[in-house]
C-alpha positions as a Python dict, from the first residue, in 0.01 Angstrom:
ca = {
    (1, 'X'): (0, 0, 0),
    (2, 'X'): (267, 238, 106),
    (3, 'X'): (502, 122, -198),
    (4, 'X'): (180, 214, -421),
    (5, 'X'): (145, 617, -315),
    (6, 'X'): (283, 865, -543),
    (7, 'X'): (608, 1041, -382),
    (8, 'X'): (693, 1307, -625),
    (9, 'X'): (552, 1595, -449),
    (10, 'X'): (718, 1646, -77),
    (11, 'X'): (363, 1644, 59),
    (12, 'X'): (324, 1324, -63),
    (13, 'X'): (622, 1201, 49),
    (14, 'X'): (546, 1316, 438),
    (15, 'X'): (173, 1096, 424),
    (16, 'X'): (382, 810, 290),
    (17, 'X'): (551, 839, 606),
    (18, 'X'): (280, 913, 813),
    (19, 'X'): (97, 556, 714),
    (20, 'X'): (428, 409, 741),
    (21, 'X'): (505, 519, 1067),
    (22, 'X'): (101, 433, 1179),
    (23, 'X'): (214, 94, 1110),
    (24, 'X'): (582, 116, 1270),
    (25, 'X'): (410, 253, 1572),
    (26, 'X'): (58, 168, 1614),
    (27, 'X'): (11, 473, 1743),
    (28, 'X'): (-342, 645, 1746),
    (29, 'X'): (-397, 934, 1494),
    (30, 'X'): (-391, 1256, 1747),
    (31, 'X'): (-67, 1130, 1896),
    (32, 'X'): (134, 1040, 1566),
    (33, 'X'): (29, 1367, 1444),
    (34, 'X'): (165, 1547, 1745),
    (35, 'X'): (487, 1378, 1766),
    (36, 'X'): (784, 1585, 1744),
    (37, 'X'): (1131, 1546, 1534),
    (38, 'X'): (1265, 1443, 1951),
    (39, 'X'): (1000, 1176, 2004),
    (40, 'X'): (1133, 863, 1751),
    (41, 'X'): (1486, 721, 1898),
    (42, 'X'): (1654, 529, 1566),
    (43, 'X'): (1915, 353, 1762),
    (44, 'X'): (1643, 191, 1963),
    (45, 'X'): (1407, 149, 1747),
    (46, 'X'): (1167, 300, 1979),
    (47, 'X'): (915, 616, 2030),
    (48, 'X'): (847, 813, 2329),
    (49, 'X'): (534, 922, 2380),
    (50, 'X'): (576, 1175, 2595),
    (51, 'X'): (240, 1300, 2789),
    (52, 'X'): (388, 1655, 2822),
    (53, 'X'): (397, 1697, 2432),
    (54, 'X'): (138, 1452, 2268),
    (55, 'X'): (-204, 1380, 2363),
    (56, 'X'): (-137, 1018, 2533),
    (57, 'X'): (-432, 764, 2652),
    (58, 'X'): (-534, 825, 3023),
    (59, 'X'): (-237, 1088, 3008),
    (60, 'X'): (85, 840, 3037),
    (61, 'X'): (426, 852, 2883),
    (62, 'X'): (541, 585, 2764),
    (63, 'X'): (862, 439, 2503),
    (64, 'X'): (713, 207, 2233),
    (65, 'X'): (916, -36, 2030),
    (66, 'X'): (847, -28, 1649),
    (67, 'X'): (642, -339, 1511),
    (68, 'X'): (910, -641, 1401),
    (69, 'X'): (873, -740, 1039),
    (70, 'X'): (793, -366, 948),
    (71, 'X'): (1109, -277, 764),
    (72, 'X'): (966, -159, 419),
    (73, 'X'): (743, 61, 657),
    (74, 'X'): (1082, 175, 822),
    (75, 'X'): (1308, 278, 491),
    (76, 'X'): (978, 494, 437),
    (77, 'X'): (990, 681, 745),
    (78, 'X'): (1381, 675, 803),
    (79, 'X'): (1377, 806, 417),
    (80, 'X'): (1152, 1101, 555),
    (81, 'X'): (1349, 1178, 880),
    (82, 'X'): (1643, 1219, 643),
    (83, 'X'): (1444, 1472, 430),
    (84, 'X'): (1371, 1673, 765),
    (85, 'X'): (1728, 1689, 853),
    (86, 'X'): (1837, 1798, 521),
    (87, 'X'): (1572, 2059, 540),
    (88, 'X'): (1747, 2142, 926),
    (89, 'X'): (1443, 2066, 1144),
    (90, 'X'): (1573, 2005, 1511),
    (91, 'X'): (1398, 1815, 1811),
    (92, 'X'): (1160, 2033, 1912),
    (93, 'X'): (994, 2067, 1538),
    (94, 'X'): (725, 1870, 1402),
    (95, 'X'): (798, 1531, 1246),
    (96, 'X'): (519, 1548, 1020),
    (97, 'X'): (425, 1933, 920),
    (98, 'X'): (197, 2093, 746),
    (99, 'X'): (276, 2201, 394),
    (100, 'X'): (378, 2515, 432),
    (101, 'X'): (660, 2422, 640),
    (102, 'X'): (821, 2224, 444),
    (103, 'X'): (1157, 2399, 381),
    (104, 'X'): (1489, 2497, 503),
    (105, 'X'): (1444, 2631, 822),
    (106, 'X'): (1684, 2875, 935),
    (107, 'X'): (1876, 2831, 1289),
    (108, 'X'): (1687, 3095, 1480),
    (109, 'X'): (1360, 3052, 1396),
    (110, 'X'): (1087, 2909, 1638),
    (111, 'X'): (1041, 2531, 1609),
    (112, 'X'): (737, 2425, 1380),
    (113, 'X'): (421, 2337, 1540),
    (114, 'X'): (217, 1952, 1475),
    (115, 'X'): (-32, 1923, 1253),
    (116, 'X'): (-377, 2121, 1392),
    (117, 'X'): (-571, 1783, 1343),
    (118, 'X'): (-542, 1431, 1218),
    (119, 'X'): (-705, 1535, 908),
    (120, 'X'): (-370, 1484, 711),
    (121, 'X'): (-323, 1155, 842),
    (122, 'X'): (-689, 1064, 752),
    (123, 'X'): (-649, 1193, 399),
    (124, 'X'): (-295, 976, 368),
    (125, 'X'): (-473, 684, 447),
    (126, 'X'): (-793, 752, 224),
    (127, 'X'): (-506, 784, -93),
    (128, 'X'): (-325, 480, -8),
    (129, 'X'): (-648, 280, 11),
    (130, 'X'): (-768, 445, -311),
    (131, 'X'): (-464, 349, -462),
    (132, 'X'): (-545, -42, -370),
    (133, 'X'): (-919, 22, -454),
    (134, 'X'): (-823, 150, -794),
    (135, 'X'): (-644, -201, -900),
    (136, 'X'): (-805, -482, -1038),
    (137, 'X'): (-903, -726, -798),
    (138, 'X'): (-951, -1103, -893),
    (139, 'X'): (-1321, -1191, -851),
    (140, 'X'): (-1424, -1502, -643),
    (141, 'X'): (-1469, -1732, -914),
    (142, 'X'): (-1085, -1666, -999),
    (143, 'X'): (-1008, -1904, -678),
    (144, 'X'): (-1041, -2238, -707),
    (145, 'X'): (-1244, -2410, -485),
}
């Protein structure tokens, strides 16, 4: 599904990586949307979700090890954390921002705020099912029985 979504635009590129990292984390939609560039640790394989800076069920923080077997899911997202570097977000900036964020940030500016909603993470995973949706799909009498 993930392999399937376009990635030419850098918008398109960031809700690859949010449905990647849905799947990496398991997190719900309001936190992954909240995280920060600080919250994912890539030596451990591991996100924080930290209660003072994402909205966490029955307010608890928490470190969460990524899914095993989810290593096409991880290129994605380690793919996009690269991007973000490049770009020169730092740990207090948004690890998935809105569009108009999306550039090289200067030193001194003030960090970049999380999405205002999950919207962006809803509409990422409406595209990537519409991408499956829009491929054929063998009918029941194509199995045999």
């Amino acid at each position: 599904m993930v392999d399937a979504m376009p990635q030419t635009h850098i918008l398109q590129r960031r809700d690859r990586a949010m449905v990647a990292f849905a799947f990496i984390s398991g997190f719900r939609a309001a936190t992954l949307t909240a995280l920060r560039f600080k919250h994912p640790d890539l030596d451990r394989l591991s996100v924080l979700q930290d209660a003072r800076d994402v909205p966490a069920k029955k307010g608890k923080t928490y470190r969460a090890k990524w899914f095993p077997r989810t290593e096409r899911f991880q290129e994605v997202f380690l793919n996009w954390v690269r991007e973000l570097k490049d770009f020169g977000f730092r740990p207090q900036d948004a690890l998935f921002p809105d569009g108009r964020s999306l550039h090289t940030r200067a030193p001194a500016v003030a960090p970049v705020a999380p999405l205002a909603s999950s919207k962006p993470l809803q509409n990422a995973f409406a595209k990537a099912s519409a991408v499956i949706d829009s491929r054929a799909r063998p009918t029941i009498s194509a199995y045999p029985c």
